[in-house]
Structures are given as C-alpha cells and as structure tokens.
XYZ file of N, CA, C and O in Angstrom:
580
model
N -32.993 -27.365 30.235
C -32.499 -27.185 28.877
C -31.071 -27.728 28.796
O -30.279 -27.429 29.690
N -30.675 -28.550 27.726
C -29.658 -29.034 27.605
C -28.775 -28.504 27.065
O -29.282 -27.533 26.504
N -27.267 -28.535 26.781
C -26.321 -27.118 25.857
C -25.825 -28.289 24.799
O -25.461 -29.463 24.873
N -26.025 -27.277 23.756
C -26.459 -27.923 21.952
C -24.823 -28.712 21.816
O -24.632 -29.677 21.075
N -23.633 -28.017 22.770
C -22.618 -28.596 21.980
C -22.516 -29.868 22.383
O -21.949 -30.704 21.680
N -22.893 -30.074 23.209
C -22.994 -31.576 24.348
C -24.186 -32.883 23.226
O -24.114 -34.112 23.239
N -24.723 -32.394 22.768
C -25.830 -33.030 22.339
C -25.037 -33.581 20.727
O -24.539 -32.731 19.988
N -25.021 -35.004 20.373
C -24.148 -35.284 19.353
C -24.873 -35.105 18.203
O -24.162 -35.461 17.263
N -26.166 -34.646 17.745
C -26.715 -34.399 16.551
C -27.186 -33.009 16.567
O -27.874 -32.533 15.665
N -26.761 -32.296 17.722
C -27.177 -31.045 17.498
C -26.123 -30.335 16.305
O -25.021 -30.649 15.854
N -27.115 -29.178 16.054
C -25.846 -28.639 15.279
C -25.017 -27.337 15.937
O -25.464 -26.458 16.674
N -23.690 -27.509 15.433
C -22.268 -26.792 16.426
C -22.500 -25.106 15.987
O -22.498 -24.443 14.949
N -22.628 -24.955 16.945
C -22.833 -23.504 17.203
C -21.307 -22.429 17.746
O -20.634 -22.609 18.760
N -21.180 -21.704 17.040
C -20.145 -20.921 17.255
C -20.505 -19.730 18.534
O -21.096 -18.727 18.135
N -20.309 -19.772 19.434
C -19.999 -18.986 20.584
C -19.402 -17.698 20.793
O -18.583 -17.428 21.671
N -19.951 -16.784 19.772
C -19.073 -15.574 19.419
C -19.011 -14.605 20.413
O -19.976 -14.610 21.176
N -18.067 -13.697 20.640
C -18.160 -12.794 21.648
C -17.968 -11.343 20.847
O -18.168 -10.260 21.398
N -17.496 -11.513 19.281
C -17.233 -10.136 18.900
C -16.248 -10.422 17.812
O -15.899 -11.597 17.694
N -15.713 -9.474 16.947
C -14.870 -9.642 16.149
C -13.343 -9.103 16.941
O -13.039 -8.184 17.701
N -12.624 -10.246 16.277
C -11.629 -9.806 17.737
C -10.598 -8.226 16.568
O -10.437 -7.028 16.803
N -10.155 -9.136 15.369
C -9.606 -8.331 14.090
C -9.519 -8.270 12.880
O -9.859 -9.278 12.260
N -9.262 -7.632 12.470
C -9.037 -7.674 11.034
C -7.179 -7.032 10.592
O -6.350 -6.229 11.019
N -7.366 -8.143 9.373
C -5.993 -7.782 9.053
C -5.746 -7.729 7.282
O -5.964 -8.622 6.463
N -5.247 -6.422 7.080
C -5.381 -5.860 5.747
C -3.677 -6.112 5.346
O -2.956 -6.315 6.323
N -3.025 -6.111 4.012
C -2.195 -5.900 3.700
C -1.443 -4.543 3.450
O -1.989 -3.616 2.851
N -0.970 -4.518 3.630
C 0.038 -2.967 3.166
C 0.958 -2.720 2.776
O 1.867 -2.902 3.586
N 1.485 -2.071 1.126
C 2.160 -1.846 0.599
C 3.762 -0.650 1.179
O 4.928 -0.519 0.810
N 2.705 0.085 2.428
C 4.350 0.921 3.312
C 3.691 1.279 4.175
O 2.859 2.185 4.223
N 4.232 0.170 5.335
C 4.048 0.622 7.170
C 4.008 2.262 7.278
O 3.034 2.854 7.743
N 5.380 3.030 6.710
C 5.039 4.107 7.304
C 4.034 4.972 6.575
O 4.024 6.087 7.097
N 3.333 4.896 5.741
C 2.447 5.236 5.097
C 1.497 5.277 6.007
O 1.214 6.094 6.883
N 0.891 3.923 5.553
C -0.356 3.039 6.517
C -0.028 4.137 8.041
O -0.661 5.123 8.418
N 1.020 3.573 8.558
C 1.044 3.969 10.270
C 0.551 5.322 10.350
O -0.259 5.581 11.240
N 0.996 6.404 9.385
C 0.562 8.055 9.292
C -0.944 7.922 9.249
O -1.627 8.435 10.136
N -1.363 7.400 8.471
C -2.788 7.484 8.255
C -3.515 6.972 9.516
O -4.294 7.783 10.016
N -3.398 5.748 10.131
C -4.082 5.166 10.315
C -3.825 5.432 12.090
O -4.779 5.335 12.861
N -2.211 5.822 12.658
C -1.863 6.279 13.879
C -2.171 8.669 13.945
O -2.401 9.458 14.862
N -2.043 8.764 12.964
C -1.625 10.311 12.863
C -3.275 10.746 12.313
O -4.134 11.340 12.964
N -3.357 10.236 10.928
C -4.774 11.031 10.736
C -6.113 9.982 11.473
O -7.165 10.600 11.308
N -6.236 9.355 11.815
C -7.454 8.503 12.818
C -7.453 8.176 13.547
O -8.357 7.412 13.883
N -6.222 8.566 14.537
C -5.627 8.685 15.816
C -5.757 7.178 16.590
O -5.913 7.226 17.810
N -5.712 6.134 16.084
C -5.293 4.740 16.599
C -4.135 4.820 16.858
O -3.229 5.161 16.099
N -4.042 4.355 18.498
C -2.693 3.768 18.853
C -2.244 2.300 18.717
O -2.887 1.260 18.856
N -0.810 2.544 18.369
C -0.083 1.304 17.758
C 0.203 0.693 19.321
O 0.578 1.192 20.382
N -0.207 -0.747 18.839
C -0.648 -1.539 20.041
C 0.555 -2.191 19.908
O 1.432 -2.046 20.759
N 0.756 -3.142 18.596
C 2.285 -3.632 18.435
C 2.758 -3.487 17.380
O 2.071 -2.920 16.531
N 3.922 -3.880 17.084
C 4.951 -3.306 16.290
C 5.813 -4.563 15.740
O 6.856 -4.657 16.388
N 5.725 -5.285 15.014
C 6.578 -6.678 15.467
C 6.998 -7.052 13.696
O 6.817 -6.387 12.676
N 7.692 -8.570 13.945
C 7.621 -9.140 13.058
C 6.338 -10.628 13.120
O 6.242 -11.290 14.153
N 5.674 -10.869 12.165
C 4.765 -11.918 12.304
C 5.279 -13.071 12.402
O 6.036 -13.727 11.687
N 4.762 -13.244 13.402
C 5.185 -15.085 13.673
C 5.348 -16.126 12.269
O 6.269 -16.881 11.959
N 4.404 -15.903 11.768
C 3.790 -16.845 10.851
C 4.893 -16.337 9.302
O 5.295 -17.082 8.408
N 5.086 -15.082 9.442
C 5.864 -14.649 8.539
C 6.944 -14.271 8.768
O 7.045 -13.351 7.957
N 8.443 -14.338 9.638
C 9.234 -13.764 9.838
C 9.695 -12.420 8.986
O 10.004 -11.424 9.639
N 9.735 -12.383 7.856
C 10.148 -11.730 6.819
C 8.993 -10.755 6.852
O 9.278 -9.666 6.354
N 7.682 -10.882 7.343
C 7.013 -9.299 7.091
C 6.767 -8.734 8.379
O 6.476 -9.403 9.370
N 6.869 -7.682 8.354
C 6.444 -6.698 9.234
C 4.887 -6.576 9.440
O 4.157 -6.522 8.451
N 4.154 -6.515 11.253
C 3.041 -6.754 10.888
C 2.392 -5.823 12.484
O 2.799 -6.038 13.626
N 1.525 -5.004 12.158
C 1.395 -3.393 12.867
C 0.397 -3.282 13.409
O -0.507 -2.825 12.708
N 0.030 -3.640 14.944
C -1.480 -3.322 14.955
C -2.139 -2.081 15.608
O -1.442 -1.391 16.352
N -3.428 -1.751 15.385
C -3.602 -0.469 15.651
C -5.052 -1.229 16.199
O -5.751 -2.198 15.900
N -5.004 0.227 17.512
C -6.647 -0.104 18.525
C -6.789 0.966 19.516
O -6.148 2.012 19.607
N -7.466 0.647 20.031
C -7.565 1.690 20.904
C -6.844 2.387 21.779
O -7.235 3.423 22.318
N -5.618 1.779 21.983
C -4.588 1.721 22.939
C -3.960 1.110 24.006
O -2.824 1.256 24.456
N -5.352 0.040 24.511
C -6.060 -1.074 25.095
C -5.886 -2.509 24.782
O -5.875 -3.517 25.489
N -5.766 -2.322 23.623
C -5.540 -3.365 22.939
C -7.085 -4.316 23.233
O -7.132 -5.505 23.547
N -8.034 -3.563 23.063
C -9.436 -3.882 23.220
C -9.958 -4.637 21.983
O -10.337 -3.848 21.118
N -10.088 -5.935 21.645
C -10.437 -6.922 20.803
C -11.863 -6.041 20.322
O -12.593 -5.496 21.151
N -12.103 -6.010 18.895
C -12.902 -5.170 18.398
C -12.635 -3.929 17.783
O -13.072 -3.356 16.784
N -11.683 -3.634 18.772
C -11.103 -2.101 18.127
C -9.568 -2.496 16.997
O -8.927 -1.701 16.310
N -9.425 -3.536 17.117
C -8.177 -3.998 16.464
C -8.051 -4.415 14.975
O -8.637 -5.415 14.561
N -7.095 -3.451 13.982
C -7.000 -3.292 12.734
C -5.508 -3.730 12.733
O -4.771 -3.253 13.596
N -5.059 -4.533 11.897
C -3.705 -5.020 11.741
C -2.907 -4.931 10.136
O -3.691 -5.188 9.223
N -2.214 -4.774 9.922
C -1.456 -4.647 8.857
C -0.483 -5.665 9.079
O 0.142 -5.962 10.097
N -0.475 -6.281 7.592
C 1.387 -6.909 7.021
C 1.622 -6.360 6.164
O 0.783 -5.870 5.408
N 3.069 -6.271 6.015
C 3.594 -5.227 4.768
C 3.942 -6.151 3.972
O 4.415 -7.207 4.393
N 3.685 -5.790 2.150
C 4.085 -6.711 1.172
C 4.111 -5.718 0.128
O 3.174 -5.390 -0.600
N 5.497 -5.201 0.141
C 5.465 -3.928 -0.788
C 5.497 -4.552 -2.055
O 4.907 -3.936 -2.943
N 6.137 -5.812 -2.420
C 5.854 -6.270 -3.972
C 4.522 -6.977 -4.332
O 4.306 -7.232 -5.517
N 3.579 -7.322 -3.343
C 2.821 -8.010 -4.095
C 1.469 -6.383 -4.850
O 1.230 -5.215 -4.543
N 0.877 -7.650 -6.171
C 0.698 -6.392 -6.838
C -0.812 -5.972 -6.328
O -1.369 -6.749 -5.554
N -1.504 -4.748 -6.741
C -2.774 -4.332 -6.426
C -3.657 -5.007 -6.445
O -4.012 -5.607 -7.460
N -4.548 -5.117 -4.716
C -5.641 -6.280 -4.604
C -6.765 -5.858 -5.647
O -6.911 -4.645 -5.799
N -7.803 -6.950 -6.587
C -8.894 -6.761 -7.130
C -9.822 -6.788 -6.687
O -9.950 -7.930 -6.247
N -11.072 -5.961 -6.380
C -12.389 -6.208 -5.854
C -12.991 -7.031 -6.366
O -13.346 -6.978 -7.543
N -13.272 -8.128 -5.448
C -14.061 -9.382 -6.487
C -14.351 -10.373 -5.062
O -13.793 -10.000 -4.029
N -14.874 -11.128 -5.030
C -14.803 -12.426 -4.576
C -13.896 -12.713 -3.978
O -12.786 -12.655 -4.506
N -14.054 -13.120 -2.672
C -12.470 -13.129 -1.861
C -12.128 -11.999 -1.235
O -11.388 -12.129 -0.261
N -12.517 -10.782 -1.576
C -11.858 -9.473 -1.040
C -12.690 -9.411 -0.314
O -13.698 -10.116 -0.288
N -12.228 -8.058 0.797
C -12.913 -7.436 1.338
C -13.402 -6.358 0.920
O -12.547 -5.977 0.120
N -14.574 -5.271 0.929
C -15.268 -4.389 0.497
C -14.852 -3.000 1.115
O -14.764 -1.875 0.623
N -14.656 -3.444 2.237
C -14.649 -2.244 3.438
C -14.634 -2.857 4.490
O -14.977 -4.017 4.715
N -14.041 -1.717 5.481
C -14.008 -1.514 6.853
C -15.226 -0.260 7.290
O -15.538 0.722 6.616
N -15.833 -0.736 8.818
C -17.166 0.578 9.158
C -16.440 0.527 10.191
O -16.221 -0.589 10.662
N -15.590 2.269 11.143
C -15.682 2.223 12.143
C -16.939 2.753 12.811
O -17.618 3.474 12.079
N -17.318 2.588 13.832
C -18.748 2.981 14.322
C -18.204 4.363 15.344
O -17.229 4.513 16.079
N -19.530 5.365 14.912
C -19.006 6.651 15.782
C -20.544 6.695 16.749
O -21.512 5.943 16.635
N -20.387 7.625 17.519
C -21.562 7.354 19.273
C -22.532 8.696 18.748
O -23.613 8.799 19.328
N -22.174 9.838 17.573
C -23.214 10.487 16.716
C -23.408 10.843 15.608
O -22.789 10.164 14.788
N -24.054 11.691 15.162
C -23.766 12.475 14.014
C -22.992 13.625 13.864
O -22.274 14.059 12.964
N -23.288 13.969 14.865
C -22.117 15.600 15.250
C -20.427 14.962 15.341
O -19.580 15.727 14.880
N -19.950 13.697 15.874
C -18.531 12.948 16.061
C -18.495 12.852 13.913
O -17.637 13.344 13.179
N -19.590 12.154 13.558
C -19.641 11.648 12.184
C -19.142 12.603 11.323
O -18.384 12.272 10.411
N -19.605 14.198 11.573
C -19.237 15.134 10.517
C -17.994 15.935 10.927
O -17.320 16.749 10.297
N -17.873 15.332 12.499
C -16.475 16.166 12.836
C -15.276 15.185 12.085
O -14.240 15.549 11.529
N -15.732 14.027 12.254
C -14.777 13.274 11.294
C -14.607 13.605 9.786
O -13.423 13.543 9.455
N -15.344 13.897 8.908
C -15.741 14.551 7.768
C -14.627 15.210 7.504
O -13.628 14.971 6.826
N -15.215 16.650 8.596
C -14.618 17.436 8.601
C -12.638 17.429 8.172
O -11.881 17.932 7.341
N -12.563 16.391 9.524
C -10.993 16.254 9.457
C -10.499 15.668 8.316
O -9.557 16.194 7.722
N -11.066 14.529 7.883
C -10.661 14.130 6.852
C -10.653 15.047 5.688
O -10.017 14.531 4.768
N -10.948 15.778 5.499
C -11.147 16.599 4.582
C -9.954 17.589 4.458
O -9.403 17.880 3.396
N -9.661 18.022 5.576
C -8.501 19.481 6.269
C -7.174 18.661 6.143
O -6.072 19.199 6.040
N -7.411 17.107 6.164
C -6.463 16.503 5.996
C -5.805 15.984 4.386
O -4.804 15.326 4.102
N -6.723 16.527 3.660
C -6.541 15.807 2.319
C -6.941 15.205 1.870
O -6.785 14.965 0.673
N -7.987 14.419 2.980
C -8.563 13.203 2.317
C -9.968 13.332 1.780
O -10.996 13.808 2.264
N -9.599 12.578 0.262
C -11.236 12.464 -0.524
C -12.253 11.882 0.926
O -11.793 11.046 1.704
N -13.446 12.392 1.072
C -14.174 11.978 1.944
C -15.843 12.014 1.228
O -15.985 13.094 0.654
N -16.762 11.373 1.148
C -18.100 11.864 0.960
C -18.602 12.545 1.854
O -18.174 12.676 3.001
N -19.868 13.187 1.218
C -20.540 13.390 2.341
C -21.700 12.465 3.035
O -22.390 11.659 2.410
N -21.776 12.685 4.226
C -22.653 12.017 4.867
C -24.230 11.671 3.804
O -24.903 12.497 3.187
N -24.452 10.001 3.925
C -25.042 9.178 3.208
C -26.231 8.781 4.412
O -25.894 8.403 5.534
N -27.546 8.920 4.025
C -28.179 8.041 4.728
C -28.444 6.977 3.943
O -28.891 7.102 2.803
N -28.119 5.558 4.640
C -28.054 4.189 4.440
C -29.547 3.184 4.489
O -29.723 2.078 3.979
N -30.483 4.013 5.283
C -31.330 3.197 5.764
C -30.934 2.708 7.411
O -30.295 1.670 7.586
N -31.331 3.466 8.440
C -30.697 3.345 9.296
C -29.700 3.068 9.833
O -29.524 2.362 10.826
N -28.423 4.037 8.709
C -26.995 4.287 9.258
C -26.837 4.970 8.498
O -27.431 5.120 7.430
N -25.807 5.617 9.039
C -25.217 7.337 8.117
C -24.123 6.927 8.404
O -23.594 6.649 9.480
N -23.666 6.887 6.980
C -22.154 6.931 6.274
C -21.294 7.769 5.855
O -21.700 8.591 5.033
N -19.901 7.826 6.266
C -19.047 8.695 5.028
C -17.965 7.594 5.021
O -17.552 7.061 6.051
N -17.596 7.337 3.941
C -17.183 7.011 3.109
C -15.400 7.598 2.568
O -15.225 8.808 2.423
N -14.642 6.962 2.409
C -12.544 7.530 2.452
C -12.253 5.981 2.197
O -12.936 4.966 2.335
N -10.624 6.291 1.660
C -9.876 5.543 1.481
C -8.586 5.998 1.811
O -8.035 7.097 1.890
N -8.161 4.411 2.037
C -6.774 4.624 3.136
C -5.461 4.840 2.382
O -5.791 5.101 1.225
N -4.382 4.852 2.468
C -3.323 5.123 1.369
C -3.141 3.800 0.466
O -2.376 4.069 -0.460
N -3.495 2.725 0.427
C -3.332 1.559 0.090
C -5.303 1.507 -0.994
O -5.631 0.847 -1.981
N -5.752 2.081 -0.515
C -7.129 1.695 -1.644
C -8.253 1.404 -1.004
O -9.387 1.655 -1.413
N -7.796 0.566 0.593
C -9.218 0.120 1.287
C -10.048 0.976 1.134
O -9.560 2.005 0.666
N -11.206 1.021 1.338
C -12.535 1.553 1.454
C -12.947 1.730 3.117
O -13.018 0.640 3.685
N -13.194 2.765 3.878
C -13.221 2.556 5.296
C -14.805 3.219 5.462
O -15.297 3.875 4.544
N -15.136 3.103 6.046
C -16.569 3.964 6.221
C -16.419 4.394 7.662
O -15.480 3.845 8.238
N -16.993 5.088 8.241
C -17.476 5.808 9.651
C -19.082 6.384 9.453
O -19.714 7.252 8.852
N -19.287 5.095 10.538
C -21.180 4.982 10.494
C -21.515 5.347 12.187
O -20.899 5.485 13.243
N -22.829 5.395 11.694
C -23.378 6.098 13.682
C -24.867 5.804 13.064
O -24.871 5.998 11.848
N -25.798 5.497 13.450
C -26.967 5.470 13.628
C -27.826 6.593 13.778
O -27.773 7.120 14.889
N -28.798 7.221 12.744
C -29.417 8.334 12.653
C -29.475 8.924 13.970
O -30.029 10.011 14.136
C-alpha cells in the first residue's frame, strides 16, 4: 500500500491527532480566570502576553499538563462589543466527564456556585448539562449514558 500524501493526484489528507485548542475571547481575565481556574478547577498553564498581539493578554487553562486537548485559551478585549450567534461563531464548548454520577456532581456544583445550570438532557447517546461562562459562552459537560 502506498501513503496518499506521496501520490500526486491523491487527495491530501489531514493527519489529525486531536484538537490541540480552542481559543475564546474575553471581556475580564479576572473574571474568566475565577470561573474557569476557581469554579471548574482548570489549571492556568500560562499567563502571558500574545505573541501575535502584544497589547492583549492571553490565559490558558488545562489540565495542568498542559495536555493538548484539555486546552481552553482566552484573549482579553474588554472593548470589543458582544459576540452574535450566527455564522462564524462558535455554539459551544463540551467538556467530556468518565460518568453520570461525575455529570450530576458537576450539576450539582455549578449550581451551589450560582451558576444557571440545566438539568441533565438526554441527547441521544450523550447526556448533557448545559451553563454559561461569565462572558456568554455556552459550555456543556457530556458523558455517555
């Protein structure tokens, strides 16, 4: 068997290993950081200014590991104005939990914590709840029936 990228009419195949991150905007680091280091207990991996942006501040949060997959990033842009759901956006974030018993203990907290939370949704083979972060995202925490 021959490998497709080598072959000049094959078509180019992307070689994925995983999603390494995602990176949301944020209207106040220390906001975001409470929520996202204090109430969902991600450790802040780095802390910096962005290369690409000198002028913004840009925060990432993971496992502690800095384990590609687990990695959620923020830039701060306290003037720009409220993102629209549409085309172009993102919908949500799913972190994935290992049950249902982790799923409603999360619930739970979110809840003791203040936060609007649903209740657990069956999806069609995934169970959802459903929160939003101080900024508006939409986050879900799913686990498989």
């Amino acid at each position: 068997m021959t490998d497709q990228t080598s072959t000049p009419d094959a078509p180019r195949r992307m070689r994925l290993t995983g999603l390494h991150h995602v990176t949301l905007i944020s209207s106040d680091l220390e906001a975001t950081s409470a929520f996202y280091g204090g109430t969902l207990g991600l450790a802040v991996e780095r802390d910096e200014r962005n290369p690409d942006d000198p002028g913004a501040r840009h925060v990432w949060f993971g496992d502690g590991e800095g384990t590609p997959g687990t990695l959620v990033t923020f830039l701060e842009y306290p003037q720009m104005p409220t993102g629209q759901v549409g085309r172009g956006s993102t919908h949500h974030l799913a972190f994935g939990v290992t049950s249902g018993e982790e799923q409603v203990a999360w619930r739970d907290w979110l809840r003791s914590r203040g936060v609007d939370c649903t209740d657990v949704m069956d999806r069609g083979g995934l169970r959802s709840i459903y929160f939003r972060d101080p900024d508006g995202h939409i986050l879900e925490i799913t686990t498989r029936p």
